[in-house]
């Protein structure tokens, strides 16, 4: 396994921990602002960069959006680096 690939996998797991923390904050504080902020940032990311990078490697829009919403730049940046 490539060491670079391992680093991106660790980063993706870290993003999942951030999502879990955001949802825990929502449940404990009864305030949905953290997941809303994360999702809006990832939506902007998708619209600005990820959709174009996904089309370059033949990903459909739904798959690209869901992965970007879940993992953020740790999804599309390795893909974009391989393209360039």
Short mmCIF file of C-alpha atoms in Angstrom, two decimals:
data_model
loop_
_atom_site.label_atom_id
_atom_site.label_comp_id
_atom_site.label_asym_id
_atom_site.label_seq_id
_atom_site.Cartn_x
_atom_site.Cartn_y
_atom_site.Cartn_z
CA UNK A 1 0.00 0.00 0.00
CA UNK A 2 1.25 3.44 -0.92
CA UNK A 3 2.20 5.63 2.06
CA UNK A 4 0.48 8.63 0.45
CA UNK A 5 -2.75 6.63 0.18
CA UNK A 6 -2.49 5.71 3.87
CA UNK A 7 -2.19 9.37 4.81
CA UNK A 8 -5.38 10.26 2.92
CA UNK A 9 -7.22 7.37 4.57
CA UNK A 10 -6.16 8.62 8.01
CA UNK A 11 -7.31 12.13 7.06
CA UNK A 12 -10.70 10.79 5.95
CA UNK A 13 -11.13 9.00 9.28
CA UNK A 14 -10.30 12.26 11.03
CA UNK A 15 -13.04 14.00 9.06
CA UNK A 16 -15.51 11.35 10.21
CA UNK A 17 -14.49 12.09 13.81
CA UNK A 18 -15.20 15.78 13.19
CA UNK A 19 -18.65 14.89 11.83
CA UNK A 20 -19.29 12.72 14.91
CA UNK A 21 -18.26 15.60 17.14
CA UNK A 22 -20.56 17.97 15.29
CA UNK A 23 -23.52 15.63 15.71
CA UNK A 24 -22.65 15.04 19.38
CA UNK A 25 -22.62 18.82 19.86
CA UNK A 26 -26.04 18.97 18.22
CA UNK A 27 -27.47 16.33 20.55
CA UNK A 28 -25.87 17.65 23.73
CA UNK A 29 -26.47 21.36 23.15
CA UNK A 30 -29.64 20.98 21.06
CA UNK A 31 -28.12 23.33 18.52
CA UNK A 32 -27.72 22.12 14.90
CA UNK A 33 -25.31 24.86 13.87
CA UNK A 34 -22.15 22.71 13.65
CA UNK A 35 -23.44 20.13 11.11
CA UNK A 36 -25.10 22.97 9.18
CA UNK A 37 -21.80 24.83 8.94
CA UNK A 38 -19.90 21.69 7.87
CA UNK A 39 -22.49 20.81 5.26
CA UNK A 40 -22.58 24.36 3.84
CA UNK A 41 -18.77 24.41 3.59
CA UNK A 42 -18.77 21.07 1.80
CA UNK A 43 -21.54 22.23 -0.54
CA UNK A 44 -19.45 25.25 -1.53
CA UNK A 45 -16.46 22.94 -1.99
CA UNK A 46 -18.49 20.69 -4.24
CA UNK A 47 -19.78 23.55 -6.38
CA UNK A 48 -16.39 25.24 -6.72
CA UNK A 49 -13.95 22.35 -7.13
CA UNK A 50 -15.14 18.80 -6.53
CA UNK A 51 -17.76 18.56 -9.28
CA UNK A 52 -15.19 19.45 -11.93
CA UNK A 53 -12.60 17.04 -10.50
CA UNK A 54 -15.21 14.28 -10.30
CA UNK A 55 -16.26 14.73 -13.92
CA UNK A 56 -12.62 14.45 -14.97
CA UNK A 57 -12.51 10.90 -13.56
CA UNK A 58 -16.06 9.99 -14.66
CA UNK A 59 -17.78 10.14 -11.25
CA UNK A 60 -21.47 10.91 -11.40
CA UNK A 61 -22.67 14.05 -9.62
CA UNK A 62 -24.48 12.25 -6.78
CA UNK A 63 -21.46 10.13 -5.86
CA UNK A 64 -19.19 13.14 -6.02
CA UNK A 65 -21.52 15.28 -3.89
CA UNK A 66 -22.05 12.62 -1.22
CA UNK A 67 -18.33 11.92 -0.90
CA UNK A 68 -17.52 15.63 -0.77
CA UNK A 69 -20.25 16.23 1.82
CA UNK A 70 -18.88 13.40 3.95
CA UNK A 71 -15.12 13.73 3.48
CA UNK A 72 -14.57 17.25 2.15
CA UNK A 73 -11.26 17.99 0.48
CA UNK A 74 -9.85 14.62 1.53
CA UNK A 75 -12.08 13.14 -1.19
CA UNK A 76 -11.41 15.39 -4.17
CA UNK A 77 -7.86 16.67 -3.56
CA UNK A 78 -6.07 13.30 -4.08
CA UNK A 79 -8.19 12.77 -7.18
CA UNK A 80 -7.30 16.22 -8.52
CA UNK A 81 -3.59 15.71 -7.78
CA UNK A 82 -3.58 12.48 -9.79
CA UNK A 83 -5.24 14.25 -12.75
CA UNK A 84 -2.72 17.09 -12.88
#
